[in-house]
mmCIF file with all atom_site columns, C-alpha atoms in Angstrom:
data_model
loop_
_atom_site.group_PDB
_atom_site.id
_atom_site.type_symbol
_atom_site.label_atom_id
_atom_site.label_alt_id
_atom_site.label_comp_id
_atom_site.label_asym_id
_atom_site.label_entity_id
_atom_site.label_seq_id
_atom_site.pdbx_PDB_ins_code
_atom_site.Cartn_x
_atom_site.Cartn_y
_atom_site.Cartn_z
_atom_site.occupancy
_atom_site.B_iso_or_equiv
_atom_site.pdbx_formal_charge
_atom_site.auth_seq_id
_atom_site.auth_comp_id
_atom_site.auth_asym_id
_atom_site.auth_atom_id
_atom_site.pdbx_PDB_model_num
ATOM 1  C CA . MET A 1 1  ? -28.114 35.135  9.230  1.00 0.00 ? 1  MET A CA 1
ATOM 2  C CA . GLU A 1 2  ? -30.682 32.742  8.096  1.00 0.00 ? 2  GLU A CA 1
ATOM 3  C CA . LEU A 1 3  ? -28.463 30.919  5.758  1.00 0.00 ? 3  LEU A CA 1
ATOM 4  C CA . ILE A 1 4  ? -26.429 29.926  8.634  1.00 0.00 ? 4  ILE A CA 1
ATOM 5  C CA . PHE A 1 5  ? -29.072 28.087  10.131 1.00 0.00 ? 5  PHE A CA 1
ATOM 6  C CA . LEU A 1 6  ? -29.828 26.151  7.035  1.00 0.00 ? 6  LEU A CA 1
ATOM 7  C CA . PHE A 1 7  ? -25.975 25.522  5.898  1.00 0.00 ? 7  PHE A CA 1
ATOM 8  C CA . ILE A 1 8  ? -25.081 23.862  9.426  1.00 0.00 ? 8  ILE A CA 1
ATOM 9  C CA . PRO A 1 9  ? -28.144 21.296  9.463  1.00 0.00 ? 9  PRO A CA 1
ATOM 10 C CA . VAL A 1 10 ? -26.977 20.395  5.814  1.00 0.00 ? 10 VAL A CA 1
ATOM 11 C CA . GLN A 1 11 ? -23.316 20.004  6.631  1.00 0.00 ? 11 GLN A CA 1
ATOM 12 C CA . LEU A 1 12 ? -24.325 17.601  9.610  1.00 0.00 ? 12 LEU A CA 1
ATOM 13 C CA . VAL A 1 13 ? -26.279 15.564  7.589  1.00 0.00 ? 13 VAL A CA 1
ATOM 14 C CA . ALA A 1 14 ? -23.682 15.436  4.804  1.00 0.00 ? 14 ALA A CA 1
ATOM 15 C CA . CYS A 1 15 ? -21.067 14.451  7.592  1.00 0.00 ? 15 CYS A CA 1
ATOM 16 C CA . GLY A 1 16 ? -23.240 11.591  8.937  1.00 0.00 ? 16 GLY A CA 1
ATOM 17 C CA . VAL A 1 17 ? -23.939 10.408  5.334  1.00 0.00 ? 17 VAL A CA 1
ATOM 18 C CA . ALA A 1 18 ? -20.324 10.135  4.712  1.00 0.00 ? 18 ALA A CA 1
ATOM 19 C CA . VAL A 1 19 ? -19.462 8.434   8.316  1.00 0.00 ? 19 VAL A CA 1
ATOM 20 C CA . ALA A 1 20 ? -22.176 5.682   7.650  1.00 0.00 ? 20 ALA A CA 1
ATOM 21 C CA . THR A 1 21 ? -21.021 4.828   4.232  1.00 0.00 ? 21 THR A CA 1
ATOM 22 C CA . TYR A 1 22 ? -16.935 5.437   4.748  1.00 0.00 ? 22 TYR A CA 1
ATOM 23 C CA . ASN A 1 23 ? -16.579 1.545   4.550  1.00 0.00 ? 23 ASN A CA 1
ATOM 24 C CA . ASP A 1 24 ? -19.289 0.112   2.179  1.00 0.00 ? 24 ASP A CA 1
ATOM 25 C CA . GLY A 1 25 ? -16.735 -0.866  -0.602 1.00 0.00 ? 25 GLY A CA 1
ATOM 26 C CA . ALA A 1 26 ? -14.079 -2.074  1.556  1.00 0.00 ? 26 ALA A CA 1
ATOM 27 C CA . SER A 1 27 ? -15.489 -5.293  2.699  1.00 0.00 ? 27 SER A CA 1
ATOM 28 C CA . ASP A 1 28 ? -15.345 -6.769  -1.387 1.00 0.00 ? 28 ASP A CA 1
ATOM 29 C CA . PHE A 1 29 ? -12.097 -5.114  -2.277 1.00 0.00 ? 29 PHE A CA 1
ATOM 30 C CA . ARG A 1 30 ? -10.291 -8.334  -1.926 1.00 0.00 ? 30 ARG A CA 1
ATOM 31 C CA . ASP A 1 31 ? -12.458 -10.072 -4.196 1.00 0.00 ? 31 ASP A CA 1
ATOM 32 C CA . THR A 1 32 ? -11.102 -7.582  -7.156 1.00 0.00 ? 32 THR A CA 1
ATOM 33 C CA . PRO A 1 33 ? -8.422  -8.670  -9.872 1.00 0.00 ? 33 PRO A CA 1
ATOM 34 C CA . ALA A 1 34 ? -6.488  -5.746  -8.750 1.00 0.00 ? 34 ALA A CA 1
ATOM 35 C CA . PHE A 1 35 ? -5.904  -6.584  -5.318 1.00 0.00 ? 35 PHE A CA 1
ATOM 36 C CA . LYS A 1 36 ? -5.322  -10.577 -6.016 1.00 0.00 ? 36 LYS A CA 1
ATOM 37 C CA . GLU A 1 37 ? -2.816  -9.126  -8.732 1.00 0.00 ? 37 GLU A CA 1
ATOM 38 C CA . SER A 1 38 ? -1.065  -6.874  -6.303 1.00 0.00 ? 38 SER A CA 1
ATOM 39 C CA . THR A 1 39 ? -0.741  -9.537  -3.694 1.00 0.00 ? 39 THR A CA 1
ATOM 40 C CA . GLN A 1 40 ? 0.667   -12.250 -6.176 1.00 0.00 ? 40 GLN A CA 1
ATOM 41 C CA . ALA A 1 41 ? 3.024   -9.819  -7.175 1.00 0.00 ? 41 ALA A CA 1
ATOM 42 C CA . GLN A 1 42 ? 4.517   -9.135  -3.725 1.00 0.00 ? 42 GLN A CA 1
ATOM 43 C CA . GLU A 1 43 ? 5.026   -12.883 -3.276 1.00 0.00 ? 43 GLU A CA 1
ATOM 44 C CA . PHE A 1 44 ? 8.426   -13.470 -3.846 1.00 0.00 ? 44 PHE A CA 1
ATOM 45 C CA . PRO A 1 45 ? 9.837   -17.081 -4.460 1.00 0.00 ? 45 PRO A CA 1
ATOM 46 C CA . GLU A 1 46 ? 11.729  -18.926 -2.136 1.00 0.00 ? 46 GLU A CA 1
ATOM 47 C CA . GLU A 1 47 ? 15.764  -19.342 -2.900 1.00 0.00 ? 47 GLU A CA 1
ATOM 48 C CA . SER A 1 48 ? 17.590  -21.944 -1.641 1.00 0.00 ? 48 SER A CA 1
ATOM 49 C CA . GLU A 1 49 ? 20.188  -21.287 1.047  1.00 0.00 ? 49 GLU A CA 1
ATOM 50 C CA . SER A 1 50 ? 23.185  -21.969 -1.109 1.00 0.00 ? 50 SER A CA 1
ATOM 51 C CA . SER A 1 51 ? 22.497  -19.898 -4.008 1.00 0.00 ? 51 SER A CA 1
ATOM 52 C CA . GLY A 1 52 ? 21.831  -16.854 -1.165 1.00 0.00 ? 52 GLY A CA 1
ATOM 53 C CA . ALA A 1 53 ? 25.465  -17.299 0.209  1.00 0.00 ? 53 ALA A CA 1
ATOM 54 C CA . ASP A 1 54 ? 27.140  -17.083 -3.043 1.00 0.00 ? 54 ASP A CA 1
ATOM 55 C CA . VAL A 1 55 ? 25.593  -13.662 -4.104 1.00 0.00 ? 55 VAL A CA 1
ATOM 56 C CA . PHE A 1 56 ? 29.056  -11.756 -3.014 1.00 0.00 ? 56 PHE A CA 1
ATOM 57 C CA . GLU A 1 57 ? 31.198  -14.298 -3.934 1.00 0.00 ? 57 GLU A CA 1
ATOM 58 C CA . GLY A 1 58 ? 30.269  -15.038 -7.381 1.00 0.00 ? 58 GLY A CA 1
ATOM 59 C CA . ASN A 1 59 ? 30.558  -11.029 -8.163 1.00 0.00 ? 59 ASN A CA 1
ATOM 60 C CA . PRO A 1 60 ? 33.383  -9.756  -6.365 1.00 0.00 ? 60 PRO A CA 1
ATOM 61 C CA . THR A 1 61 ? 33.662  -5.838  -6.404 1.00 0.00 ? 61 THR A CA 1
ATOM 62 C CA . GLU A 1 62 ? 36.492  -3.739  -7.208 1.00 0.00 ? 62 GLU A CA 1
ATOM 63 C CA . VAL A 1 63 ? 38.974  -2.702  -4.499 1.00 0.00 ? 63 VAL A CA 1
ATOM 64 C CA . ALA A 1 64 ? 38.447  1.102   -3.909 1.00 0.00 ? 64 ALA A CA 1
ATOM 65 C CA . PRO A 1 65 ? 41.910  2.779   -4.163 1.00 0.00 ? 65 PRO A CA 1
ATOM 66 C CA . ALA A 1 66 ? 43.374  3.941   -1.049 1.00 0.00 ? 66 ALA A CA 1
ATOM 67 C CA . LEU A 1 67 ? 43.270  7.663   -0.332 1.00 0.00 ? 67 LEU A CA 1
ATOM 68 C CA . GLU A 1 68 ? 46.482  8.932   0.717  1.00 0.00 ? 68 GLU A CA 1
#
């Protein structure tokens, strides 16, 4: 029974430390090369409007056979 009285305060201290230090590394994450590379990979080049309209007209698909 005495171990429970020792175990509970240790758990409370551990939880307090975890909560206090949870976001310590998050503030400088945007300066890392991995973050910069991932944001650059998500940026898509803008296409001209004329090329987007011809996507389906330039490559016609096969006509599906009729199901009878």
